């Protein structure tokens, strides 16, 4: 039996490009993977696709901006699959536009989805991880939190907030066998990036020294490394994985 089989992983926002790749990689590495999704239509399509590809990954519908609903989802997962050992906070959206024209709604929705969700999900799993003296929290942030990006005040604020969360929680739980880390992808070939206007996207790709968008599986590989038992001395770190677009 694969030694990872004893660990349960929850990946939020599993139906997106990164979420899907992370679920698949961790499943192939032998973890018990469960996914979270929001839209029923996307969840149904995703389920059918995973079954066709022989991935046995149960998924749970829940709006991660809703603290109470997340609590109920976690209890259900604990009852049906087991306690969550590894949480990948991946759910995220963009509502891009210049700050001087940004509505409160577009600010709030991005903060709720990309940052409050991290509190909502982590708060409901952290005490069980502490009790078991083992856990991994992996927060998927962005290069645009590290450097800023025209049109992304809401997104950059939320994603930068994630790493402040990572560093502080890492200190609080370091002695309990729980690590907390941030992964900051650059521009990856997902629907989110492909939604950027083509001329804007072309200029962005020109600014990436490696000369291409990243692959979702390249991010999943790093997440898998951080999820492993062997990564136990890494905590509070922020991994840049952006093709050389931003170095610091
Ligand atoms: N720097 C400076 N000025 C810029 C600019 C830039 N990068 N981009 C646009 N502008 C200027 C234009 O020159 C124009 O100026 P004038 O009005 O003086 O002519 C003005 O801004 C146009 O602004 P508008 O408000 O009319 O906006 P727009 O319709 O042109 O689009 C935008 C604005 C939606 C933000 C668009 O620029 C865009 O999509 N940018 C890319 C944003 C981006 O990278 N998003 C990442 C999404 S993927 C992701 O988030 C994943 C991840 O983690 C990396």
Short mmCIF file of C-alpha atoms and ligand atoms in Angstrom, two decimals:
data_model
loop_
_atom_site.label_atom_id
_atom_site.label_comp_id
_atom_site.label_asym_id
_atom_site.label_seq_id
_atom_site.Cartn_x
_atom_site.Cartn_y
_atom_site.Cartn_z
CA UNK A 1 0.00 0.00 0.00
CA UNK A 2 1.23 3.49 -0.81
CA UNK A 3 2.32 5.25 2.38
CA UNK A 4 0.45 8.42 1.38
CA UNK A 5 -2.80 6.47 1.45
CA UNK A 6 -3.25 7.32 5.13
CA UNK A 7 -3.51 11.04 4.36
CA UNK A 8 -6.67 12.83 3.30
CA UNK A 9 -6.28 15.92 1.12
CA UNK A 10 -8.92 18.58 0.48
CA UNK A 11 -8.40 20.80 -2.57
CA UNK A 12 -10.76 23.78 -2.77
CA UNK A 13 -11.84 25.05 -6.17
CA UNK A 14 -11.09 21.63 -7.66
CA UNK A 15 -12.85 22.17 -10.99
CA UNK A 16 -10.45 24.90 -12.18
CA UNK A 17 -7.27 24.25 -14.13
CA UNK A 18 -4.90 24.33 -11.17
CA UNK A 19 -7.33 22.52 -8.85
CA UNK A 20 -7.75 19.69 -11.34
CA UNK A 21 -4.02 19.25 -11.87
CA UNK A 22 -3.35 19.31 -8.10
CA UNK A 23 -6.09 16.72 -7.44
CA UNK A 24 -4.77 14.41 -10.15
CA UNK A 25 -1.13 14.65 -9.06
CA UNK A 26 -1.90 14.00 -5.38
CA UNK A 27 -4.21 11.13 -6.31
CA UNK A 28 -1.47 9.57 -8.45
CA UNK A 29 0.93 10.05 -5.51
CA UNK A 30 -1.37 7.84 -3.45
CA UNK A 31 -3.28 10.34 -1.30
CA UNK A 32 -7.01 10.10 -0.58
CA UNK A 33 -8.07 13.23 -2.43
CA UNK A 34 -11.37 15.06 -2.08
CA UNK A 35 -12.31 18.19 -3.96
CA UNK A 36 -14.54 21.15 -3.26
CA UNK A 37 -16.47 22.97 -5.96
CA UNK A 38 -19.08 25.71 -6.25
CA UNK A 39 -21.03 25.36 -9.49
CA UNK A 40 -23.16 22.22 -9.80
CA UNK A 41 -22.83 22.22 -13.58
CA UNK A 42 -19.04 22.37 -13.40
CA UNK A 43 -18.99 19.75 -10.64
CA UNK A 44 -21.09 17.33 -12.71
CA UNK A 45 -18.89 17.78 -15.79
CA UNK A 46 -15.74 17.39 -13.69
CA UNK A 47 -17.06 14.23 -12.01
CA UNK A 48 -17.86 12.63 -15.35
CA UNK A 49 -14.41 13.55 -16.71
CA UNK A 50 -12.58 12.16 -13.65
CA UNK A 51 -14.55 8.92 -13.77
CA UNK A 52 -13.70 8.54 -17.46
CA UNK A 53 -10.02 9.01 -16.61
CA UNK A 54 -10.26 6.57 -13.64
CA UNK A 55 -9.63 9.08 -10.87
CA UNK A 56 -11.64 8.23 -7.75
CA UNK A 57 -11.97 11.71 -6.26
CA UNK A 58 -15.17 12.50 -4.33
CA UNK A 59 -16.26 16.12 -4.55
CA UNK A 60 -18.24 18.29 -2.15
CA UNK A 61 -20.29 21.31 -3.14
CA UNK A 62 -19.83 24.34 -0.91
CA UNK A 63 -19.38 28.09 -1.20
CA UNK A 64 -16.04 28.68 0.52
CA UNK A 65 -17.03 32.28 1.33
CA UNK A 66 -19.63 30.88 3.75
CA UNK A 67 -17.98 29.99 7.09
CA UNK A 68 -20.91 27.91 8.39
CA UNK A 69 -21.32 26.01 5.12
CA UNK A 70 -17.60 25.19 5.07
CA UNK A 71 -17.90 23.82 8.63
CA UNK A 72 -20.70 21.50 7.52
CA UNK A 73 -18.73 20.35 4.48
CA UNK A 74 -15.68 19.53 6.62
CA UNK A 75 -17.77 17.47 9.06
CA UNK A 76 -19.26 15.55 6.11
CA UNK A 77 -15.81 14.84 4.67
CA UNK A 78 -14.55 13.71 8.09
CA UNK A 79 -17.49 11.30 8.41
CA UNK A 80 -17.36 9.96 4.87
CA UNK A 81 -13.63 9.96 4.11
CA UNK A 82 -11.66 10.84 7.25
CA UNK A 83 -9.99 13.77 9.00
CA UNK A 84 -8.30 16.23 6.67
CA UNK A 85 -4.51 16.06 6.92
CA UNK A 86 -3.65 18.30 3.99
CA UNK A 87 -5.60 21.38 2.92
CA UNK A 88 -4.88 23.11 -0.38
CA UNK A 89 -6.53 26.56 -0.39
CA UNK A 90 -6.83 26.95 -4.15
CA UNK A 91 -10.30 28.44 -4.81
CA UNK A 92 -9.95 31.86 -6.43
CA UNK A 93 -11.52 34.26 -8.89
CA UNK A 94 -10.51 37.44 -10.70
CA UNK A 95 -12.57 40.62 -11.18
CA UNK A 96 -9.91 42.71 -12.91
CA UNK A 97 -10.19 46.42 -13.61
CA UNK A 98 -8.54 49.69 -12.70
CA UNK A 99 -8.92 50.63 -9.03
CA UNK A 100 -10.35 54.07 -9.81
CA UNK A 101 -13.35 52.34 -11.40
CA UNK A 102 -13.56 49.32 -9.06
CA UNK A 103 -16.90 48.78 -7.36
CA UNK A 104 -17.22 47.67 -3.74
CA UNK A 105 -18.90 44.46 -4.99
CA UNK A 106 -15.91 43.49 -7.17
CA UNK A 107 -13.50 44.22 -4.31
CA UNK A 108 -15.59 42.31 -1.79
CA UNK A 109 -16.24 39.25 -3.95
CA UNK A 110 -12.53 38.76 -4.66
CA UNK A 111 -11.54 39.29 -1.01
CA UNK A 112 -14.26 36.90 0.17
CA UNK A 113 -13.42 34.21 -2.36
CA UNK A 114 -9.63 34.43 -2.37
CA UNK A 115 -8.82 35.40 1.23
CA UNK A 116 -11.77 34.90 3.60
CA UNK A 117 -12.06 31.37 2.19
CA UNK A 118 -8.57 30.67 3.55
CA UNK A 119 -9.75 31.57 7.05
CA UNK A 120 -13.02 29.67 6.60
CA UNK A 121 -11.41 26.42 5.47
CA UNK A 122 -8.26 26.49 7.60
CA UNK A 123 -10.11 27.40 10.80
CA UNK A 124 -12.29 24.31 10.46
CA UNK A 125 -9.37 21.85 10.03
CA UNK A 126 -6.51 23.27 12.09
CA UNK A 127 -7.47 21.96 15.53
CA UNK A 128 -7.84 18.40 14.25
CA UNK A 129 -4.40 18.68 12.62
CA UNK A 130 -2.95 19.93 15.91
CA UNK A 131 -4.59 17.05 17.79
CA UNK A 132 -3.12 14.53 15.33
CA UNK A 133 0.24 16.37 15.45
CA UNK A 134 0.38 16.37 11.65
CA UNK A 135 -0.83 18.63 8.91
CA UNK A 136 -0.06 20.57 5.76
CA UNK A 137 -1.72 23.84 4.75
CA UNK A 138 -0.78 24.95 1.23
CA UNK A 139 -2.04 28.35 0.08
CA UNK A 140 -2.10 29.04 -3.65
CA UNK A 141 -1.25 32.72 -4.07
CA UNK A 142 0.16 34.52 -7.13
CA UNK A 143 3.12 36.32 -8.63
CA UNK A 144 0.82 39.34 -8.72
CA UNK A 145 0.73 39.40 -4.91
CA UNK A 146 4.51 39.57 -4.89
CA UNK A 147 4.93 42.34 -7.49
CA UNK A 148 1.50 43.98 -8.18
CA UNK A 149 -0.33 44.01 -11.50
CA UNK A 150 -2.25 46.74 -13.34
CA UNK A 151 -5.97 46.05 -12.86
CA UNK A 152 -5.65 43.69 -9.90
CA UNK A 153 -5.83 45.69 -6.66
CA UNK A 154 -8.49 43.33 -5.28
CA UNK A 155 -6.74 40.13 -6.39
CA UNK A 156 -3.24 41.26 -5.33
CA UNK A 157 -4.50 42.41 -1.92
CA UNK A 158 -6.21 39.09 -1.29
CA UNK A 159 -3.30 36.99 -2.54
CA UNK A 160 -0.73 39.03 -0.59
CA UNK A 161 -2.95 38.64 2.49
CA UNK A 162 -2.66 34.90 2.04
CA UNK A 163 1.06 34.97 2.63
CA UNK A 164 0.74 37.10 5.76
CA UNK A 165 -1.68 34.45 6.96
CA UNK A 166 0.80 31.70 6.01
CA UNK A 167 3.72 33.25 7.90
CA UNK A 168 1.81 33.88 11.10
CA UNK A 169 -0.05 30.57 11.24
CA UNK A 170 3.23 28.78 10.42
CA UNK A 171 4.74 30.21 13.61
CA UNK A 172 1.69 29.33 15.71
CA UNK A 173 1.55 25.66 14.68
CA UNK A 174 5.23 24.94 13.95
CA UNK A 175 5.71 22.90 17.12
CA UNK A 176 2.60 20.78 16.40
CA UNK A 177 3.78 18.99 13.26
CA UNK A 178 1.75 21.28 11.00
CA UNK A 179 3.43 23.23 8.20
CA UNK A 180 1.91 26.20 6.39
CA UNK A 181 3.31 27.37 3.06
CA UNK A 182 2.44 29.57 0.10
CA UNK A 183 2.89 28.72 -3.56
CA UNK A 184 2.92 31.76 -5.88
CA UNK A 185 2.34 30.74 -9.49
CA UNK A 186 2.98 33.10 -12.35
CA UNK A 187 0.88 33.01 -15.51
CA UNK A 188 -0.30 29.44 -16.03
CA UNK A 189 -2.29 28.05 -18.96
CA UNK A 190 -5.68 28.04 -17.23
CA UNK A 191 -9.08 29.43 -18.24
CA UNK A 192 -8.40 32.36 -15.88
CA UNK A 193 -5.33 33.43 -17.84
CA UNK A 194 -6.83 32.55 -21.22
CA UNK A 195 -9.70 34.95 -20.36
CA UNK A 196 -7.27 37.91 -20.55
CA UNK A 197 -7.63 39.82 -23.84
CA UNK A 198 -5.29 38.28 -26.41
CA UNK A 199 -3.18 41.39 -27.05
CA UNK A 200 -2.69 41.92 -23.29
CA UNK A 201 -1.86 38.24 -22.81
CA UNK A 202 0.68 38.28 -25.63
CA UNK A 203 2.56 41.15 -23.94
CA UNK A 204 2.47 39.30 -20.61
CA UNK A 205 3.98 36.17 -22.20
CA UNK A 206 6.70 38.33 -23.77
CA UNK A 207 7.63 39.45 -20.24
CA UNK A 208 8.23 35.88 -19.05
CA UNK A 209 11.93 34.99 -19.51
CA UNK A 210 11.12 31.30 -20.07
CA UNK A 211 8.90 32.53 -22.94
CA UNK A 212 5.69 30.61 -22.29
CA UNK A 213 2.84 30.15 -19.84
CA UNK A 214 3.43 27.64 -17.07
CA UNK A 215 1.73 24.24 -17.13
CA UNK A 216 -0.79 23.35 -14.43
CA UNK A 217 1.11 20.12 -13.80
CA UNK A 218 4.24 22.15 -12.97
CA UNK A 219 2.39 23.81 -10.08
CA UNK A 220 0.89 20.50 -8.99
CA UNK A 221 4.37 18.99 -8.75
CA UNK A 222 5.47 21.69 -6.29
CA UNK A 223 2.27 21.30 -4.25
CA UNK A 224 2.88 17.57 -4.08
CA UNK A 225 6.41 18.18 -2.78
CA UNK A 226 5.13 20.53 -0.04
CA UNK A 227 2.41 18.02 0.87
CA UNK A 228 4.93 15.25 1.46
CA UNK A 229 6.22 14.07 4.84
CA UNK A 230 9.73 14.87 3.61
CA UNK A 231 8.89 18.60 3.44
CA UNK A 232 8.52 18.77 7.23
CA UNK A 233 11.24 21.42 7.78
CA UNK A 234 9.68 23.84 5.29
CA UNK A 235 7.19 26.23 6.84
CA UNK A 236 6.21 29.86 6.34
CA UNK A 237 7.84 29.78 2.91
CA UNK A 238 6.59 31.40 -0.29
CA UNK A 239 7.57 29.50 -3.43
CA UNK A 240 7.78 31.56 -6.62
CA UNK A 241 7.03 29.49 -9.71
CA UNK A 242 6.72 31.99 -12.52
CA UNK A 243 9.17 31.24 -15.35
CA UNK A 244 11.51 34.02 -14.17
CA UNK A 245 8.91 36.78 -14.55
CA UNK A 246 9.57 38.10 -11.05
CA UNK A 247 12.71 37.55 -8.98
CA UNK A 248 13.38 38.90 -5.52
N1 LIG B 1 0.27 49.45 -17.30
C1 LIG B 1 -0.06 50.74 -17.44
N2 LIG B 1 -1.17 51.17 -18.05
C2 LIG B 1 -1.98 50.24 -18.55
C3 LIG B 1 -1.70 48.87 -18.45
C4 LIG B 1 -0.51 48.51 -17.81
N3 LIG B 1 -0.17 47.21 -17.67
N4 LIG B 1 -2.71 48.19 -19.03
C5 LIG B 1 -3.60 49.10 -19.48
N5 LIG B 1 -3.15 50.33 -19.20
C6 LIG B 1 -3.79 51.60 -19.54
C7 LIG B 1 -4.08 51.67 -21.02
O1 LIG B 1 -2.95 52.13 -21.72
C8 LIG B 1 -5.23 52.67 -21.04
O2 LIG B 1 -4.71 53.99 -20.84
P1 LIG B 1 -5.42 55.26 -21.46
O3 LIG B 1 -6.83 55.28 -20.88
O4 LIG B 1 -4.58 56.41 -21.02
O5 LIG B 1 -5.40 55.02 -22.94
C9 LIG B 1 -6.01 52.29 -19.82
O6 LIG B 1 -5.08 51.65 -18.92
C10 LIG B 1 -7.13 51.33 -20.18
O7 LIG B 1 -7.80 51.04 -19.04
P2 LIG B 1 -9.31 50.50 -18.98
O8 LIG B 1 -9.83 50.70 -17.63
O9 LIG B 1 -10.09 51.03 -20.15
O10 LIG B 1 -9.15 49.00 -19.07
P3 LIG B 1 -9.03 47.97 -20.18
O11 LIG B 1 -10.36 47.63 -20.67
O12 LIG B 1 -7.99 48.36 -21.17
O13 LIG B 1 -8.46 46.69 -19.37
C11 LIG B 1 -7.57 45.38 -17.64
C12 LIG B 1 -7.89 46.80 -18.10
C13 LIG B 1 -8.84 44.52 -17.58
C14 LIG B 1 -6.97 45.44 -16.27
C15 LIG B 1 -6.60 44.79 -18.67
O14 LIG B 1 -5.50 45.66 -18.78
C16 LIG B 1 -6.11 43.43 -18.30
O15 LIG B 1 -6.78 42.44 -18.49
N6 LIG B 1 -4.89 43.35 -17.76
C17 LIG B 1 -4.30 42.10 -17.34
C18 LIG B 1 -4.65 41.84 -15.91
C19 LIG B 1 -4.02 40.56 -15.49
O16 LIG B 1 -2.84 40.32 -15.69
N7 LIG B 1 -4.80 39.71 -14.85
C20 LIG B 1 -4.32 38.44 -14.45
C21 LIG B 1 -5.42 37.44 -14.58
S1 LIG B 1 -4.82 35.79 -14.37
C22 LIG B 1 -4.43 35.71 -12.77
O17 LIG B 1 -4.73 36.55 -11.98
C23 LIG B 1 -3.68 34.49 -12.36
C24 LIG B 1 -2.43 34.84 -11.68
O18 LIG B 1 -2.34 34.71 -10.49
C25 LIG B 1 -1.30 35.35 -12.48
#
